[in-house]
Amino acid sequence: MKDIIDELEQRRAEARLGGGKKRIEAQHKRGKLTARERIELLLDEDSFEELDMYVEHRCTDFGMEKQKIPGDGVVTGWGTINGRVVYLFAKDFTVFGGSLSGAHAEKINKVQGMAVRNRAPIIGLFDAGGARIQEGVDALGGYGEVFWRNVHASGVVPQISVIMGPCAGGDVYSPAMTDFIFMVKDTSYMFVTGPDVVKTVTNEEVTAEELGGASVHTTKSSIADGAYENDVEALLQIRRLMDFLPSSNISGVPVLPTRDRADREELSLDTLIPDNPNQPYDIKELIHKVADEGDFFEIQEAFARNIVTGFGRIEGQTVGFVANQPMVLAGVLDSDASRKGARFVRFCDCFEIPIVTFVDVPGFLPGTAQEYGGLIKHGAKLLYAYAEATVPKVTVITRKAYGGAYVVMAAKHIHADINYAWPSAEIAVMGPKGAAEIIYRSELGDEKKIAKRIQEYEDRFANPFIAAERGYIDEVIQPRNTRKRVARALKMLASKEVELPWKKHGNLPL
Ligand code: HXC
């Protein structure tokens, strides 16, 4: 018996060594941890249960039958994060560059299936060179099986991808279908085809970082939802994010104990809005002051900064915050902001996370660049997402709510549940100046007359009361009481139920 137990330990030790000491050293020299070191940091201590440690590839071409490494380039299993179960797979770059073979794909498929059946999130840690080149179609088929499972897990369990090294070819499409992608600065990059292929096909010369580094994907392409300085920071932040997320679409949001009283007043909010309506202020201050203990996990912080999205908690329960940001482009909605907001709203709706929306929006951004870029369809995405969402929706208008953007930003008319406004709210078709110049076009040139007209429009519409008189605003609230009012509204909406006509699925304006 002892011999068999010794053999087991030996086989385990061999598998744990992955591609060997030399490759592990090379991994460390690049500032990267190994797959198993990453798992250790991500999960609660001693909670990892590894699966399929002895799986090997079945390839017999190119001398591969002589190169078999147990585990075959991916470490899979489950464990806990702050006591809650998660499934995971971590690509092991030290084994064939983490590339995907048929057997490697089957390991991922197994945990994908378990995550869906047992209703817990799945996290993928990526550090890999794409399809196992020696395997050909078996690798391609393996990717297809991973992708299919990604699609069918979507909206059932949260799927998170962390890019911690190269991520090329087939490896990019699985993350692209997950809910969130995070990257590590300087050591990770994502692209469909690398710099060499780019040079051959388009004659462009770019580095891997310029083509698909964290800065590109968090600021330009919006592929990534955040980037961190190193592996350790990334994994610790993922632990923090997981505390906000439900385990599945039927589990309900996690509840964390909090000492922050729901009726906490924030006097400073009474002076958040500057006297000059064109002066910006930081909407994140409002989010921080409303959320439990000011804890806010921002999603896509560096992209389309004119809208802010992220998770916080109220009375210990997760909510999604969406807010126009007056500090950037005056908080206007453009194509990027609309797409960003829409994707976040849909995530919240899939997973029954209530949405709190703070509105200060001067409208949609005019101009040929926006119109040629499909502003109508991108704006419609946000409108569609809010209108489709059946989770509790609480909206607070702090200042401007102009035109179509007023309707889009979770107005009563698209069935938000509770709509509040601060006394500083201005709900109108457009700003007073623009409005007066159109209605009184014949008086243009007479500055005195136009100034009077602007003042008239302002007096009539630059307040929340006309909307409140019609019931479009449920109540005009004191800014200082925003947390209390939102918390009460969410409590009242906790058992909200909506029945809609059956359909296979809607046709989101993609
Ligand atoms: C097999 C691979 C591999 C791959 C890397 N390796 N990629 N083995 N298949 N796809 C192996 C290398 O042979 C090497 O083995 C080890 O991994 C480390 O690779 P290096 O090149 O030494 O590392 P580095 O210089 O850091 O470069 C990393 C890399 C590069 C940028 C990822 O290896 C690379 O470009 N790989 C190929 C990427 C690619 O084109 N993949 C196929 C994409 S097509 P040793 O034994 O020396 O340690 C695709 C289609 C799928 O994925 C479509 C699905 C729909």
mmCIF file of C-alpha atoms in Angstrom, residues 121-495:
data_model
loop_
_atom_site.group_PDB
_atom_site.id
_atom_site.type_symbol
_atom_site.label_atom_id
_atom_site.label_comp_id
_atom_site.label_asym_id
_atom_site.label_seq_id
_atom_site.Cartn_x
_atom_site.Cartn_y
_atom_site.Cartn_z
ATOM 1 C CA PRO A 121 -19.227 31.542 -10.972
ATOM 2 C CA ILE A 122 -16.343 30.447 -13.165
ATOM 3 C CA ILE A 123 -13.041 32.296 -13.409
ATOM 4 C CA GLY A 124 -10.476 31.766 -16.184
ATOM 5 C CA LEU A 125 -6.852 32.865 -15.750
ATOM 6 C CA PHE A 126 -5.283 33.269 -19.189
ATOM 7 C CA ASP A 127 -1.603 33.065 -20.110
ATOM 8 C CA ALA A 128 -1.386 31.148 -23.352
ATOM 9 C CA GLY A 129 -0.382 30.912 -26.988
ATOM 10 C CA GLY A 130 -3.704 29.879 -28.527
ATOM 11 C CA ALA A 131 -4.432 26.625 -30.335
ATOM 12 C CA ARG A 132 -1.868 23.810 -29.842
ATOM 13 C CA ILE A 133 -0.267 24.070 -33.228
ATOM 14 C CA GLN A 134 0.704 20.382 -33.378
ATOM 15 C CA GLU A 135 -2.912 19.273 -32.856
ATOM 16 C CA GLY A 136 -4.668 21.005 -35.709
ATOM 17 C CA VAL A 137 -8.400 20.469 -35.881
ATOM 18 C CA ASP A 138 -8.648 18.812 -32.449
ATOM 19 C CA ALA A 139 -7.537 22.101 -30.918
ATOM 20 C CA LEU A 140 -9.938 24.110 -33.069
ATOM 21 C CA GLY A 141 -12.811 21.805 -32.131
ATOM 22 C CA GLY A 142 -11.802 22.129 -28.481
ATOM 23 C CA TYR A 143 -12.124 25.898 -28.711
ATOM 24 C CA GLY A 144 -15.559 25.533 -30.250
ATOM 25 C CA GLU A 145 -16.675 23.412 -27.293
ATOM 26 C CA VAL A 146 -15.341 26.024 -24.828
ATOM 27 C CA PHE A 147 -17.082 28.841 -26.718
ATOM 28 C CA TRP A 148 -20.403 26.971 -26.849
ATOM 29 C CA ARG A 149 -20.320 26.510 -23.096
ATOM 30 C CA ASN A 150 -19.395 30.185 -22.575
ATOM 31 C CA VAL A 151 -22.466 31.217 -24.520
ATOM 32 C CA HIS A 152 -24.816 28.892 -22.666
ATOM 33 C CA ALA A 153 -23.389 29.816 -19.270
ATOM 34 C CA SER A 154 -23.944 33.499 -20.107
ATOM 35 C CA GLY A 155 -26.665 34.909 -17.873
ATOM 36 C CA VAL A 156 -26.691 31.735 -15.744
ATOM 37 C CA VAL A 157 -23.454 32.112 -13.760
ATOM 38 C CA PRO A 158 -20.998 35.024 -13.738
ATOM 39 C CA GLN A 159 -17.971 34.311 -15.951
ATOM 40 C CA ILE A 160 -14.782 36.259 -15.279
ATOM 41 C CA SER A 161 -11.581 36.289 -17.335
ATOM 42 C CA VAL A 162 -8.225 37.540 -16.132
ATOM 43 C CA ILE A 163 -5.532 38.006 -18.750
ATOM 44 C CA MET A 164 -2.142 37.483 -17.139
ATOM 45 C CA GLY A 165 0.182 36.887 -20.078
ATOM 46 C CA PRO A 166 -0.140 36.419 -23.810
ATOM 47 C CA CYS A 167 -3.662 35.730 -25.009
ATOM 48 C CA ALA A 168 -3.798 35.134 -28.713
ATOM 49 C CA GLY A 169 -5.777 33.377 -31.426
ATOM 50 C CA GLY A 170 -8.511 31.130 -30.052
ATOM 51 C CA ASP A 171 -7.825 32.259 -26.511
ATOM 52 C CA VAL A 172 -9.313 35.703 -27.034
ATOM 53 C CA TYR A 173 -12.824 34.623 -27.965
ATOM 54 C CA SER A 174 -13.613 32.753 -24.798
ATOM 55 C CA PRO A 175 -12.865 35.800 -22.596
ATOM 56 C CA ALA A 176 -14.764 37.985 -25.055
ATOM 57 C CA MET A 177 -17.918 36.040 -24.276
ATOM 58 C CA THR A 178 -17.516 36.237 -20.528
ATOM 59 C CA ASP A 179 -18.976 38.989 -18.358
ATOM 60 C CA PHE A 180 -15.791 40.780 -17.363
ATOM 61 C CA ILE A 181 -12.201 40.823 -18.568
ATOM 62 C CA PHE A 182 -9.364 42.149 -16.405
ATOM 63 C CA MET A 183 -5.732 42.481 -17.475
ATOM 64 C CA VAL A 184 -2.339 42.827 -15.852
ATOM 65 C CA LYS A 185 -0.387 45.902 -16.983
ATOM 66 C CA ASP A 186 2.800 45.341 -19.005
ATOM 67 C CA THR A 187 2.760 41.526 -18.869
ATOM 68 C CA SER A 188 -0.512 40.749 -20.628
ATOM 69 C CA TYR A 189 -1.793 41.355 -24.113
ATOM 70 C CA MET A 190 -4.731 40.187 -26.211
ATOM 71 C CA PHE A 191 -5.099 40.085 -29.957
ATOM 72 C CA VAL A 192 -6.579 37.890 -32.656
ATOM 73 C CA THR A 193 -3.386 38.040 -34.725
ATOM 74 C CA GLY A 194 0.012 39.092 -33.374
ATOM 75 C CA PRO A 195 2.455 41.772 -34.549
ATOM 76 C CA ASP A 196 4.192 39.442 -37.064
ATOM 77 C CA VAL A 197 0.968 38.605 -38.887
ATOM 78 C CA VAL A 198 -0.080 42.258 -38.762
ATOM 79 C CA LYS A 199 3.215 43.230 -40.418
ATOM 80 C CA THR A 200 2.778 40.597 -43.153
ATOM 81 C CA VAL A 201 -0.845 41.432 -43.932
ATOM 82 C CA THR A 202 -1.046 45.196 -43.447
ATOM 83 C CA ASN A 203 2.623 46.240 -43.347
ATOM 84 C CA GLU A 204 1.934 47.975 -40.022
ATOM 85 C CA GLU A 205 4.675 47.789 -37.422
ATOM 86 C CA VAL A 206 3.361 47.545 -33.867
ATOM 87 C CA THR A 207 4.565 46.032 -30.651
ATOM 88 C CA ALA A 208 2.466 43.514 -28.732
ATOM 89 C CA GLU A 209 1.769 46.218 -26.134
ATOM 90 C CA GLU A 210 0.662 48.737 -28.768
ATOM 91 C CA LEU A 211 -1.531 46.156 -30.442
ATOM 92 C CA GLY A 212 -3.236 44.597 -27.451
ATOM 93 C CA GLY A 213 -1.773 45.700 -24.128
ATOM 94 C CA ALA A 214 -3.833 46.632 -21.093
ATOM 95 C CA SER A 215 -3.749 50.346 -21.916
ATOM 96 C CA VAL A 216 -5.213 49.693 -25.380
ATOM 97 C CA HIS A 217 -7.996 47.448 -24.143
ATOM 98 C CA THR A 218 -8.999 49.579 -21.162
ATOM 99 C CA THR A 219 -9.012 52.943 -22.954
ATOM 100 C CA LYS A 220 -9.495 52.360 -26.700
ATOM 101 C CA SER A 221 -11.167 49.068 -27.537
ATOM 102 C CA SER A 222 -13.103 48.658 -24.254
ATOM 103 C CA ILE A 223 -12.421 44.918 -24.423
ATOM 104 C CA ALA A 224 -11.085 44.963 -20.849
ATOM 105 C CA ASP A 225 -12.999 46.166 -17.793
ATOM 106 C CA GLY A 226 -9.958 47.034 -15.702
ATOM 107 C CA ALA A 227 -6.192 46.638 -15.423
ATOM 108 C CA TYR A 228 -3.924 46.066 -12.453
ATOM 109 C CA GLU A 229 -0.229 46.589 -11.741
ATOM 110 C CA ASN A 230 0.721 42.942 -11.248
ATOM 111 C CA ASP A 231 -0.616 39.416 -10.739
ATOM 112 C CA VAL A 232 -1.037 39.858 -6.990
ATOM 113 C CA GLU A 233 -3.072 43.043 -7.239
ATOM 114 C CA ALA A 234 -5.217 41.587 -10.032
ATOM 115 C CA LEU A 235 -6.078 38.464 -8.059
ATOM 116 C CA LEU A 236 -6.841 40.376 -4.877
ATOM 117 C CA GLN A 237 -9.148 42.697 -6.795
ATOM 118 C CA ILE A 238 -10.946 39.728 -8.347
ATOM 119 C CA ARG A 239 -11.561 38.423 -4.823
ATOM 120 C CA ARG A 240 -13.045 41.820 -3.987
ATOM 121 C CA LEU A 241 -15.231 41.798 -7.107
ATOM 122 C CA MET A 242 -16.535 38.299 -6.378
ATOM 123 C CA ASP A 243 -17.904 39.536 -3.053
ATOM 124 C CA PHE A 244 -20.262 41.807 -5.008
ATOM 125 C CA LEU A 245 -21.462 39.190 -7.485
ATOM 126 C CA PRO A 246 -24.291 36.696 -7.062
ATOM 127 C CA SER A 247 -23.344 33.035 -7.494
ATOM 128 C CA SER A 248 -25.917 32.635 -10.260
ATOM 129 C CA ASN A 249 -29.022 34.137 -11.822
ATOM 130 C CA ILE A 250 -31.237 32.456 -9.212
ATOM 131 C CA SER A 251 -29.121 32.831 -6.085
ATOM 132 C CA GLY A 252 -29.911 36.452 -5.252
ATOM 133 C CA VAL A 253 -27.221 38.989 -4.421
ATOM 134 C CA PRO A 254 -24.804 38.259 -1.587
ATOM 135 C CA VAL A 255 -25.456 40.138 1.640
ATOM 136 C CA LEU A 256 -22.513 41.488 3.608
ATOM 137 C CA PRO A 257 -22.922 42.771 7.137
ATOM 138 C CA THR A 258 -22.487 46.539 7.372
ATOM 139 C CA ARG A 259 -22.355 49.082 10.178
ATOM 140 C CA ASP A 260 -23.273 51.884 7.792
ATOM 141 C CA ARG A 261 -26.787 53.059 8.685
ATOM 142 C CA ALA A 262 -29.238 53.175 5.798
ATOM 143 C CA ASP A 263 -30.615 56.519 7.023
ATOM 144 C CA ARG A 264 -27.176 58.159 7.163
ATOM 145 C CA GLU A 265 -27.527 61.824 6.123
ATOM 146 C CA GLU A 266 -24.818 63.414 3.984
ATOM 147 C CA LEU A 267 -25.070 67.165 4.498
ATOM 148 C CA SER A 268 -22.234 67.762 2.063
ATOM 149 C CA LEU A 269 -24.470 66.550 -0.794
ATOM 150 C CA ASP A 270 -26.623 69.685 -0.372
ATOM 151 C CA THR A 271 -23.728 71.673 -1.836
ATOM 152 C CA LEU A 272 -22.484 69.158 -4.408
ATOM 153 C CA ILE A 273 -24.181 70.944 -7.310
ATOM 154 C CA PRO A 274 -22.335 74.188 -8.186
ATOM 155 C CA ASP A 275 -24.332 77.409 -8.566
ATOM 156 C CA ASN A 276 -23.227 77.718 -12.162
ATOM 157 C CA PRO A 277 -25.117 75.046 -14.159
ATOM 158 C CA ASN A 278 -22.199 74.699 -16.547
ATOM 159 C CA GLN A 279 -19.680 73.957 -13.843
ATOM 160 C CA PRO A 280 -18.803 70.282 -13.428
ATOM 161 C CA TYR A 281 -18.717 68.259 -10.215
ATOM 162 C CA ASP A 282 -17.641 64.709 -9.549
ATOM 163 C CA ILE A 283 -20.571 62.289 -9.645
ATOM 164 C CA LYS A 284 -18.368 59.640 -8.006
ATOM 165 C CA GLU A 285 -18.580 61.703 -4.830
ATOM 166 C CA LEU A 286 -22.313 61.026 -4.807
ATOM 167 C CA ILE A 287 -21.824 57.303 -5.440
ATOM 168 C CA HIS A 288 -19.258 57.025 -2.657
ATOM 169 C CA LYS A 289 -21.510 58.891 -0.256
ATOM 170 C CA VAL A 290 -24.539 56.763 -1.039
ATOM 171 C CA ALA A 291 -22.855 53.324 -1.068
ATOM 172 C CA ASP A 292 -22.222 51.380 2.150
ATOM 173 C CA GLU A 293 -18.917 52.524 3.630
ATOM 174 C CA GLY A 294 -18.117 54.308 0.365
ATOM 175 C CA ASP A 295 -17.094 50.984 -1.175
ATOM 176 C CA PHE A 296 -17.402 51.122 -4.960
ATOM 177 C CA PHE A 297 -15.946 48.644 -7.478
ATOM 178 C CA GLU A 298 -15.752 50.527 -10.740
ATOM 179 C CA ILE A 299 -16.129 48.746 -14.085
ATOM 180 C CA GLN A 300 -14.431 50.249 -17.172
ATOM 181 C CA GLU A 301 -13.028 53.162 -15.185
ATOM 182 C CA ALA A 302 -10.718 54.282 -17.986
ATOM 183 C CA PHE A 303 -13.159 54.003 -20.913
ATOM 184 C CA ALA A 304 -16.002 56.409 -21.793
ATOM 185 C CA ARG A 305 -15.443 58.246 -18.545
ATOM 186 C CA ASN A 306 -18.499 60.403 -19.234
ATOM 187 C CA ILE A 307 -20.523 57.561 -17.738
ATOM 188 C CA VAL A 308 -19.606 55.757 -14.528
ATOM 189 C CA THR A 309 -20.570 52.126 -13.916
ATOM 190 C CA GLY A 310 -19.799 49.788 -11.046
ATOM 191 C CA PHE A 311 -20.915 47.867 -8.009
ATOM 192 C CA GLY A 312 -21.590 49.054 -4.515
ATOM 193 C CA ARG A 313 -23.855 47.949 -1.691
ATOM 194 C CA ILE A 314 -26.823 49.419 0.079
ATOM 195 C CA GLU A 315 -27.799 47.859 3.392
ATOM 196 C CA GLY A 316 -25.258 45.134 2.654
ATOM 197 C CA GLN A 317 -26.788 44.122 -0.686
ATOM 198 C CA THR A 318 -25.139 44.605 -4.063
ATOM 199 C CA VAL A 319 -26.480 47.278 -6.393
ATOM 200 C CA GLY A 320 -25.227 48.405 -9.792
ATOM 201 C CA PHE A 321 -24.569 52.146 -10.046
ATOM 202 C CA VAL A 322 -24.843 53.925 -13.386
ATOM 203 C CA ALA A 323 -24.174 57.658 -13.436
ATOM 204 C CA ASN A 324 -23.452 60.403 -15.934
ATOM 205 C CA GLN A 325 -20.154 62.097 -15.104
ATOM 206 C CA PRO A 326 -20.303 65.913 -15.510
ATOM 207 C CA MET A 327 -16.484 66.051 -15.164
ATOM 208 C CA VAL A 328 -15.996 64.416 -18.590
ATOM 209 C CA LEU A 329 -17.626 65.867 -21.717
ATOM 210 C CA ALA A 330 -20.226 67.392 -19.377
ATOM 211 C CA GLY A 331 -21.651 63.889 -18.909
ATOM 212 C CA VAL A 332 -22.995 63.738 -22.451
ATOM 213 C CA LEU A 333 -24.059 60.364 -23.877
ATOM 214 C CA ASP A 334 -22.000 59.311 -26.879
ATOM 215 C CA SER A 335 -21.678 55.936 -28.594
ATOM 216 C CA ASP A 336 -18.997 54.628 -26.236
ATOM 217 C CA ALA A 337 -20.832 55.712 -23.081
ATOM 218 C CA SER A 338 -24.062 54.178 -24.370
ATOM 219 C CA ARG A 339 -22.407 50.821 -25.108
ATOM 220 C CA LYS A 340 -20.622 50.817 -21.781
ATOM 221 C CA GLY A 341 -23.778 51.627 -19.861
ATOM 222 C CA ALA A 342 -25.881 49.126 -21.794
ATOM 223 C CA ARG A 343 -23.555 46.213 -21.173
ATOM 224 C CA PHE A 344 -23.424 46.969 -17.468
ATOM 225 C CA VAL A 345 -27.208 47.331 -17.154
ATOM 226 C CA ARG A 346 -27.687 43.987 -18.926
ATOM 227 C CA PHE A 347 -25.226 42.279 -16.597
ATOM 228 C CA CYS A 348 -27.134 43.589 -13.587
ATOM 229 C CA ASP A 349 -30.442 42.497 -15.058
ATOM 230 C CA CYS A 350 -29.185 38.948 -15.853
ATOM 231 C CA PHE A 351 -28.113 38.470 -12.283
ATOM 232 C CA GLU A 352 -30.945 40.249 -10.466
ATOM 233 C CA ILE A 353 -28.802 43.123 -9.252
ATOM 234 C CA PRO A 354 -30.914 46.278 -8.637
ATOM 235 C CA ILE A 355 -29.835 49.335 -10.604
ATOM 236 C CA VAL A 356 -29.405 52.802 -9.103
ATOM 237 C CA THR A 357 -29.045 55.525 -11.742
ATOM 238 C CA PHE A 358 -27.814 59.066 -11.118
ATOM 239 C CA VAL A 359 -28.685 61.418 -13.956
ATOM 240 C CA ASP A 360 -26.962 64.615 -15.024
ATOM 241 C CA VAL A 361 -27.003 64.474 -18.790
ATOM 242 C CA PRO A 362 -27.090 67.353 -21.292
ATOM 243 C CA GLY A 363 -28.193 65.019 -24.126
ATOM 244 C CA PHE A 364 -26.599 62.918 -26.853
ATOM 245 C CA LEU A 365 -23.357 64.179 -28.395
ATOM 246 C CA PRO A 366 -24.015 65.901 -31.737
ATOM 247 C CA GLY A 367 -21.728 65.685 -34.772
ATOM 248 C CA THR A 368 -20.773 63.709 -37.835
ATOM 249 C CA ALA A 369 -18.241 61.565 -35.966
ATOM 250 C CA GLN A 370 -20.973 60.308 -33.686
ATOM 251 C CA GLU A 371 -23.657 59.923 -36.342
ATOM 252 C CA TYR A 372 -21.313 58.125 -38.779
ATOM 253 C CA GLY A 373 -20.188 55.937 -35.899
ATOM 254 C CA GLY A 374 -23.732 54.712 -35.315
ATOM 255 C CA LEU A 375 -24.831 56.836 -32.366
ATOM 256 C CA ILE A 376 -28.466 55.995 -33.081
ATOM 257 C CA LYS A 377 -27.878 52.276 -32.697
ATOM 258 C CA HIS A 378 -25.453 52.592 -29.788
ATOM 259 C CA GLY A 379 -27.776 54.957 -27.939
ATOM 260 C CA ALA A 380 -30.588 52.498 -28.608
ATOM 261 C CA LYS A 381 -28.553 49.800 -26.855
ATOM 262 C CA LEU A 382 -28.711 51.712 -23.586
ATOM 263 C CA LEU A 383 -32.383 52.504 -24.077
ATOM 264 C CA TYR A 384 -33.114 48.853 -24.864
ATOM 265 C CA ALA A 385 -31.100 47.606 -21.896
ATOM 266 C CA TYR A 386 -32.894 49.851 -19.398
ATOM 267 C CA ALA A 387 -36.327 49.173 -20.876
ATOM 268 C CA GLU A 388 -35.689 45.421 -20.936
ATOM 269 C CA ALA A 389 -34.380 45.276 -17.363
ATOM 270 C CA THR A 390 -36.925 43.982 -14.874
ATOM 271 C CA VAL A 391 -34.751 44.332 -11.765
ATOM 272 C CA PRO A 392 -35.605 47.128 -9.310
ATOM 273 C CA LYS A 393 -34.616 50.434 -10.923
ATOM 274 C CA VAL A 394 -34.250 53.567 -8.825
ATOM 275 C CA THR A 395 -33.326 56.816 -10.552
ATOM 276 C CA VAL A 396 -32.202 60.135 -9.079
ATOM 277 C CA ILE A 397 -31.877 63.201 -11.311
ATOM 278 C CA THR A 398 -29.335 65.548 -9.769
ATOM 279 C CA ARG A 399 -29.215 68.267 -12.397
ATOM 280 C CA LYS A 400 -29.695 68.120 -16.173
ATOM 281 C CA ALA A 401 -31.992 65.582 -17.776
ATOM 282 C CA TYR A 402 -32.383 66.824 -21.304
ATOM 283 C CA GLY A 403 -34.044 65.402 -24.378
ATOM 284 C CA GLY A 404 -33.818 61.766 -25.414
ATOM 285 C CA ALA A 405 -31.081 61.211 -22.873
ATOM 286 C CA TYR A 406 -33.603 61.988 -20.105
ATOM 287 C CA VAL A 407 -35.809 59.152 -21.327
ATOM 288 C CA VAL A 408 -32.905 56.747 -21.899
ATOM 289 C CA MET A 409 -31.409 57.209 -18.421
ATOM 290 C CA ALA A 410 -34.041 55.088 -16.673
ATOM 291 C CA ALA A 411 -36.909 57.581 -16.782
ATOM 292 C CA LYS A 412 -40.370 56.692 -15.475
ATOM 293 C CA HIS A 413 -41.543 56.369 -19.083
ATOM 294 C CA ILE A 414 -39.388 53.296 -19.680
ATOM 295 C CA HIS A 415 -40.626 51.802 -16.435
ATOM 296 C CA ALA A 416 -38.093 52.668 -13.816
ATOM 297 C CA ASP A 417 -39.737 51.943 -10.490
ATOM 298 C CA ILE A 418 -38.906 54.992 -8.423
ATOM 299 C CA ASN A 419 -37.776 58.313 -9.875
ATOM 300 C CA TYR A 420 -36.476 61.017 -7.578
ATOM 301 C CA ALA A 421 -35.097 64.424 -8.403
ATOM 302 C CA TRP A 422 -33.018 66.851 -6.428
ATOM 303 C CA PRO A 423 -34.372 70.440 -6.259
ATOM 304 C CA SER A 424 -31.560 71.360 -8.681
ATOM 305 C CA ALA A 425 -32.944 69.066 -11.411
ATOM 306 C CA GLU A 426 -33.747 70.521 -14.825
ATOM 307 C CA ILE A 427 -35.961 68.286 -16.955
ATOM 308 C CA ALA A 428 -36.435 69.687 -20.426
ATOM 309 C CA VAL A 429 -36.155 68.968 -24.120
ATOM 310 C CA MET A 430 -32.847 70.824 -24.202
ATOM 311 C CA GLY A 431 -30.800 73.488 -22.375
ATOM 312 C CA PRO A 432 -32.428 76.947 -22.036
ATOM 313 C CA LYS A 433 -30.014 78.655 -24.452
ATOM 314 C CA GLY A 434 -30.480 76.131 -27.264
ATOM 315 C CA ALA A 435 -34.221 76.072 -26.711
ATOM 316 C CA ALA A 436 -34.652 79.868 -26.783
ATOM 317 C CA GLU A 437 -32.496 80.181 -29.893
ATOM 318 C CA ILE A 438 -34.698 77.726 -31.768
ATOM 319 C CA ILE A 439 -38.106 78.877 -30.594
ATOM 320 C CA TYR A 440 -37.209 82.561 -31.047
ATOM 321 C CA ARG A 441 -34.975 82.261 -34.082
ATOM 322 C CA SER A 442 -36.397 85.511 -35.497
ATOM 323 C CA GLU A 443 -35.087 87.384 -32.444
ATOM 324 C CA LEU A 444 -31.515 86.137 -32.877
ATOM 325 C CA GLY A 445 -29.108 89.056 -33.024
ATOM 326 C CA ASP A 446 -31.017 90.986 -30.402
ATOM 327 C CA GLU A 447 -29.003 89.908 -27.400
ATOM 328 C CA LYS A 448 -31.275 91.524 -24.835
ATOM 329 C CA LYS A 449 -34.382 89.869 -26.174
ATOM 330 C CA ILE A 450 -32.729 86.473 -26.445
ATOM 331 C CA ALA A 451 -31.345 86.742 -22.894
ATOM 332 C CA LYS A 452 -34.900 87.395 -21.717
ATOM 333 C CA ARG A 453 -36.187 84.383 -23.629
ATOM 334 C CA ILE A 454 -33.464 82.179 -22.161
ATOM 335 C CA GLN A 455 -34.426 83.382 -18.701
ATOM 336 C CA GLU A 456 -38.095 82.642 -19.395
ATOM 337 C CA TYR A 457 -37.283 79.105 -20.528
ATOM 338 C CA GLU A 458 -35.033 78.585 -17.541
ATOM 339 C CA ASP A 459 -37.700 79.807 -15.120
ATOM 340 C CA ARG A 460 -40.267 77.527 -16.671
ATOM 341 C CA PHE A 461 -38.276 74.330 -17.166
ATOM 342 C CA ALA A 462 -35.049 74.466 -15.146
ATOM 343 C CA ASN A 463 -36.654 72.705 -12.198
ATOM 344 C CA PRO A 464 -38.092 69.293 -11.365
ATOM 345 C CA PHE A 465 -41.623 70.428 -10.607
ATOM 346 C CA ILE A 466 -43.276 70.262 -14.009
ATOM 347 C CA ALA A 467 -42.240 66.584 -14.248
ATOM 348 C CA ALA A 468 -43.284 66.085 -10.628
ATOM 349 C CA GLU A 469 -46.697 67.672 -11.305
ATOM 350 C CA ARG A 470 -47.267 64.984 -13.930
ATOM 351 C CA GLY A 471 -46.068 62.122 -11.733
ATOM 352 C CA TYR A 472 -42.953 61.478 -13.832
ATOM 353 C CA ILE A 473 -40.930 62.262 -10.730
ATOM 354 C CA ASP A 474 -42.214 60.515 -7.616
ATOM 355 C CA GLU A 475 -40.704 62.991 -5.176
ATOM 356 C CA VAL A 476 -38.269 65.875 -5.050
ATOM 357 C CA ILE A 477 -35.780 64.917 -2.355
ATOM 358 C CA GLN A 478 -33.150 66.667 -0.288
ATOM 359 C CA PRO A 479 -29.711 65.712 -1.609
ATOM 360 C CA ARG A 480 -28.564 64.931 1.921
ATOM 361 C CA ASN A 481 -31.218 62.196 2.182
ATOM 362 C CA THR A 482 -30.358 60.408 -1.043
ATOM 363 C CA ARG A 483 -28.942 57.300 0.627
ATOM 364 C CA LYS A 484 -31.933 56.958 2.906
ATOM 365 C CA ARG A 485 -34.468 57.418 0.107
ATOM 366 C CA VAL A 486 -32.701 55.020 -2.257
ATOM 367 C CA ALA A 487 -32.334 52.417 0.501
ATOM 368 C CA ARG A 488 -36.024 52.649 1.355
ATOM 369 C CA ALA A 489 -37.024 52.393 -2.299
ATOM 370 C CA LEU A 490 -34.869 49.291 -2.761
ATOM 371 C CA LYS A 491 -36.352 47.704 0.319
ATOM 372 C CA MET A 492 -39.856 48.388 -0.964
ATOM 373 C CA LEU A 493 -38.895 46.848 -4.338
ATOM 374 C CA ALA A 494 -37.268 43.731 -2.909
ATOM 375 C CA SER A 495 -40.151 41.483 -3.941
#
